[in-house]
Coordinates of C-alpha atoms in Angstrom, one line a residue:
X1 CA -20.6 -8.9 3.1
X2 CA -19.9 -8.2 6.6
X3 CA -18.7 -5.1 8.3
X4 CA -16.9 -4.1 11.6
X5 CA -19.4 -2.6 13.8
X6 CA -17.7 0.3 14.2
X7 CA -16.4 1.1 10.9
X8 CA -16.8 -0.1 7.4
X9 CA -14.0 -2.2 6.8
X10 CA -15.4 -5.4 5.4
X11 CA -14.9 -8.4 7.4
X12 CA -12.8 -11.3 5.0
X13 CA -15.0 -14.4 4.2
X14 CA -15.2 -17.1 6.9
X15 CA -15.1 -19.5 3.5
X16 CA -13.8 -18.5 0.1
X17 CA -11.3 -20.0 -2.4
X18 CA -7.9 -19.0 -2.1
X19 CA -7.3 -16.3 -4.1
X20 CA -10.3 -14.5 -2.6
X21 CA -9.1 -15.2 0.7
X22 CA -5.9 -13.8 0.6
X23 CA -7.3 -10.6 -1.3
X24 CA -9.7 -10.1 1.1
X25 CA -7.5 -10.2 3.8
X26 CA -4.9 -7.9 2.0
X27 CA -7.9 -5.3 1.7
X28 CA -8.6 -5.4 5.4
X29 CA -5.3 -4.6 6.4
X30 CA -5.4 -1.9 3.7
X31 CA -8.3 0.0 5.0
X32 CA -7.3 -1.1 9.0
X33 CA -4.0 1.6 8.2
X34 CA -6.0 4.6 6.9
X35 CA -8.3 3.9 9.3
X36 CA -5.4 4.4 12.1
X37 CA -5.1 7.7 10.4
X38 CA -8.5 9.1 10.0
X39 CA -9.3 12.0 12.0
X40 CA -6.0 13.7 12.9
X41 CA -4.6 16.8 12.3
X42 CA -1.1 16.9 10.7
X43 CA 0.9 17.4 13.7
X44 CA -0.4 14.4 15.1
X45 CA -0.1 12.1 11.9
X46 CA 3.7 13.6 12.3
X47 CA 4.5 13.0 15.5
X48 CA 7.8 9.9 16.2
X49 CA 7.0 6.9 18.1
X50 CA 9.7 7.0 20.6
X51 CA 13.3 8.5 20.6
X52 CA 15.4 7.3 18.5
X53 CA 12.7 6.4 15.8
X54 CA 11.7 8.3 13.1
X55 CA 8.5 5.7 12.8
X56 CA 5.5 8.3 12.1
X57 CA 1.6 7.2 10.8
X58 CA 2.1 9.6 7.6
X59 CA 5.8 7.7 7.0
X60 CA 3.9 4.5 7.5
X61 CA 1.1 5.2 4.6
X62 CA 4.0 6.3 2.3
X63 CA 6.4 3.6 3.1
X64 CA 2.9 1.3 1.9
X65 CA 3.1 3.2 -0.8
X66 CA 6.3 2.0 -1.8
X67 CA 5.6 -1.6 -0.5
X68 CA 2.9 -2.1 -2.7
X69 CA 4.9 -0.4 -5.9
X70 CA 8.1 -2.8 -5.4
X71 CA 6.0 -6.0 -4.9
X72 CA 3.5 -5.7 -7.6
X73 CA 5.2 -3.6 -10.1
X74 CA 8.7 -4.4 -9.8
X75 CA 9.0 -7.8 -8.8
X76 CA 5.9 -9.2 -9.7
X77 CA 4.9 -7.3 -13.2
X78 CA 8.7 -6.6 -13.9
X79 CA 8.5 -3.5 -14.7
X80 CA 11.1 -0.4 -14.4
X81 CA 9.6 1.8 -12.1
X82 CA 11.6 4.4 -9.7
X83 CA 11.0 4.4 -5.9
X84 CA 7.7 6.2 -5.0
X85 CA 9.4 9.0 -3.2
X86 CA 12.4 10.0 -4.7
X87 CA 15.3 9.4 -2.9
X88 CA 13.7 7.6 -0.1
X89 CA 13.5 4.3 -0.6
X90 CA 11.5 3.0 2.2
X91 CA 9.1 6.1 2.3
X92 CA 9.5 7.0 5.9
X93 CA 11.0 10.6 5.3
X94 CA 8.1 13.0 5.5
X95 CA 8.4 16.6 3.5
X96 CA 6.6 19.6 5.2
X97 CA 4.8 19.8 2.2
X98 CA 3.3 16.7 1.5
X99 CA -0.5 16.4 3.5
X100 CA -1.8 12.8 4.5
X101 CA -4.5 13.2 1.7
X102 CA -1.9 13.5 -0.8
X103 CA 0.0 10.2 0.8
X104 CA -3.3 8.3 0.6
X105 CA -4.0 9.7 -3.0
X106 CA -0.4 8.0 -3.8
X107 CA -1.1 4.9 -1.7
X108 CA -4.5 4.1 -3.0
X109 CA -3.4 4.5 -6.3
X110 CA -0.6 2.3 -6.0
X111 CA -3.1 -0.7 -5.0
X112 CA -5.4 0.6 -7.8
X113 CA -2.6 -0.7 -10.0
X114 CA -1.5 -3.7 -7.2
X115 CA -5.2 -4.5 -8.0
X116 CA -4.7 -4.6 -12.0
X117 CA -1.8 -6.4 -12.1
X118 CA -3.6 -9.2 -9.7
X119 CA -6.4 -9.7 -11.7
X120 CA -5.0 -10.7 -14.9
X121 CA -2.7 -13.8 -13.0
X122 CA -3.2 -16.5 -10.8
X123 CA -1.3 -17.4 -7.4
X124 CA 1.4 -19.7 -9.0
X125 CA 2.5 -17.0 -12.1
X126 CA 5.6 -15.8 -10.6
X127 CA 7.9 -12.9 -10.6
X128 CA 11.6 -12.1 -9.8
X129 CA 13.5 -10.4 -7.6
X130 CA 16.6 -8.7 -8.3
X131 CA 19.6 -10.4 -8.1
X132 CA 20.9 -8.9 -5.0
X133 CA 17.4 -9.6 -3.6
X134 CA 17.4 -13.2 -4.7
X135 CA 20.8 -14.2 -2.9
X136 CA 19.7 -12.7 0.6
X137 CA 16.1 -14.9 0.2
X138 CA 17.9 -17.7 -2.0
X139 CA 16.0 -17.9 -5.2
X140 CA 15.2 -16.1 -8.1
X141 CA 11.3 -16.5 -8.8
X142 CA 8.6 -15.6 -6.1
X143 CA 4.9 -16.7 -6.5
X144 CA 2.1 -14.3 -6.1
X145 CA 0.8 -16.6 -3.4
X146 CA 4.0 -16.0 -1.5
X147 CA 3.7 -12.0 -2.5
X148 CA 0.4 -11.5 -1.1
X149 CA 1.0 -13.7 2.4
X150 CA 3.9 -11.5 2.8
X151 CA 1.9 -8.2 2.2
X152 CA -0.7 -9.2 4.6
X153 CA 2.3 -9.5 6.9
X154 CA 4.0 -6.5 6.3
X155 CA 0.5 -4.9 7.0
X156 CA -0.5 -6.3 9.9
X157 CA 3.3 -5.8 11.6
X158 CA 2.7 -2.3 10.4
X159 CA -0.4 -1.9 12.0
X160 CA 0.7 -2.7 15.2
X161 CA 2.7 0.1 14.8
X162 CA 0.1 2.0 14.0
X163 CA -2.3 1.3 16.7
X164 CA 0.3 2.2 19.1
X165 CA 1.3 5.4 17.2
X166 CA -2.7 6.5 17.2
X167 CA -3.2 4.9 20.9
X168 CA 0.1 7.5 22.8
X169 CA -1.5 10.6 20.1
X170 CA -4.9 10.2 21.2
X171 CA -5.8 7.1 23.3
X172 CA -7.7 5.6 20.5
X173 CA -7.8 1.7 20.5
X174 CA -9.2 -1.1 18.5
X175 CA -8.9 -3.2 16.0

């Protein structure tokens, strides 16, 4: 097990069957967003992108949050589960009194569960979206193959966002 020299994030496999593969590479871009976060103070972890957007690193870790509860719980598992944040279906709106450590007490334990619900299926088991859902991507059933290429995605757009976000708060760059 390799690590990034200047943190511990653990570098995926260079060879690995699938399933480990894409895991791996899920957990990466897990750790590379709270690692965008690490070391600021609240103001900073608060603090908009650019005018218009609300787009904020603490909105980022709890719209995750939600990401990871839809995919795995709702779509994949099928189970009947309300948003993560009340009211805010995409996470993004932050409440003065909600810390990052409570955001990434929520986050990690919605991949805790992500993480349970993986191990007991393989890629092809599939879940379903909603029917509103399935007409906008035109079908019903969705693999967990396609759910986790599309997580690593959604990360990795995300933290892009991110490294900009941390590099105009503090200059700090990286991968």
């Amino acid at each position: 097990m390799t690590t990034m020299p200047d943190d511990d994030r653990v570098i995926p496999p260079l060879t690995a069957d699938e399933p480990t593969m894409l895991m791996s590479w899920l957990d990466f871009h897990r750790e590379t967003l709270a690692l965008k976060c690490a070391g600021l103070d609240d103001e900073q972890l608060r603090r908009r992108a650019a005018a218009p957007s609300a787009l904020t690193l603490l909105g980022l870790v709890q719209h995750m949050a939600g990401v990871e509860r839809n995919w795995f719980q709702t779509v994949l598992a099928g189970r009947d589960v309300p948003w993560v944040y009340e009211g805010d279906q995409y996470g993004f709106t932050l409440d003065p009194g909600r810390s990052l450590d409570d955001a990434l007490a929520v986050w990690r334990r919605e991949v805790a569960t992500a993480r349970e619900i993986c191990a007991r299926r393989s890629l092809d088991d599939t879940g379903r979206f909603t029917e509103q859902d399935a007409a906008m991507v035109g079908g019903r059933d969705v693999s967990l193959r396609w759910i986790l290429v599309h997580l690593i995605e959604e990360y990795a757009r995300h933290n892009g966002h991110a490294d900009l976000l941390r590099e105009a708060i503090d200059g700090t760059t990286g991968p």
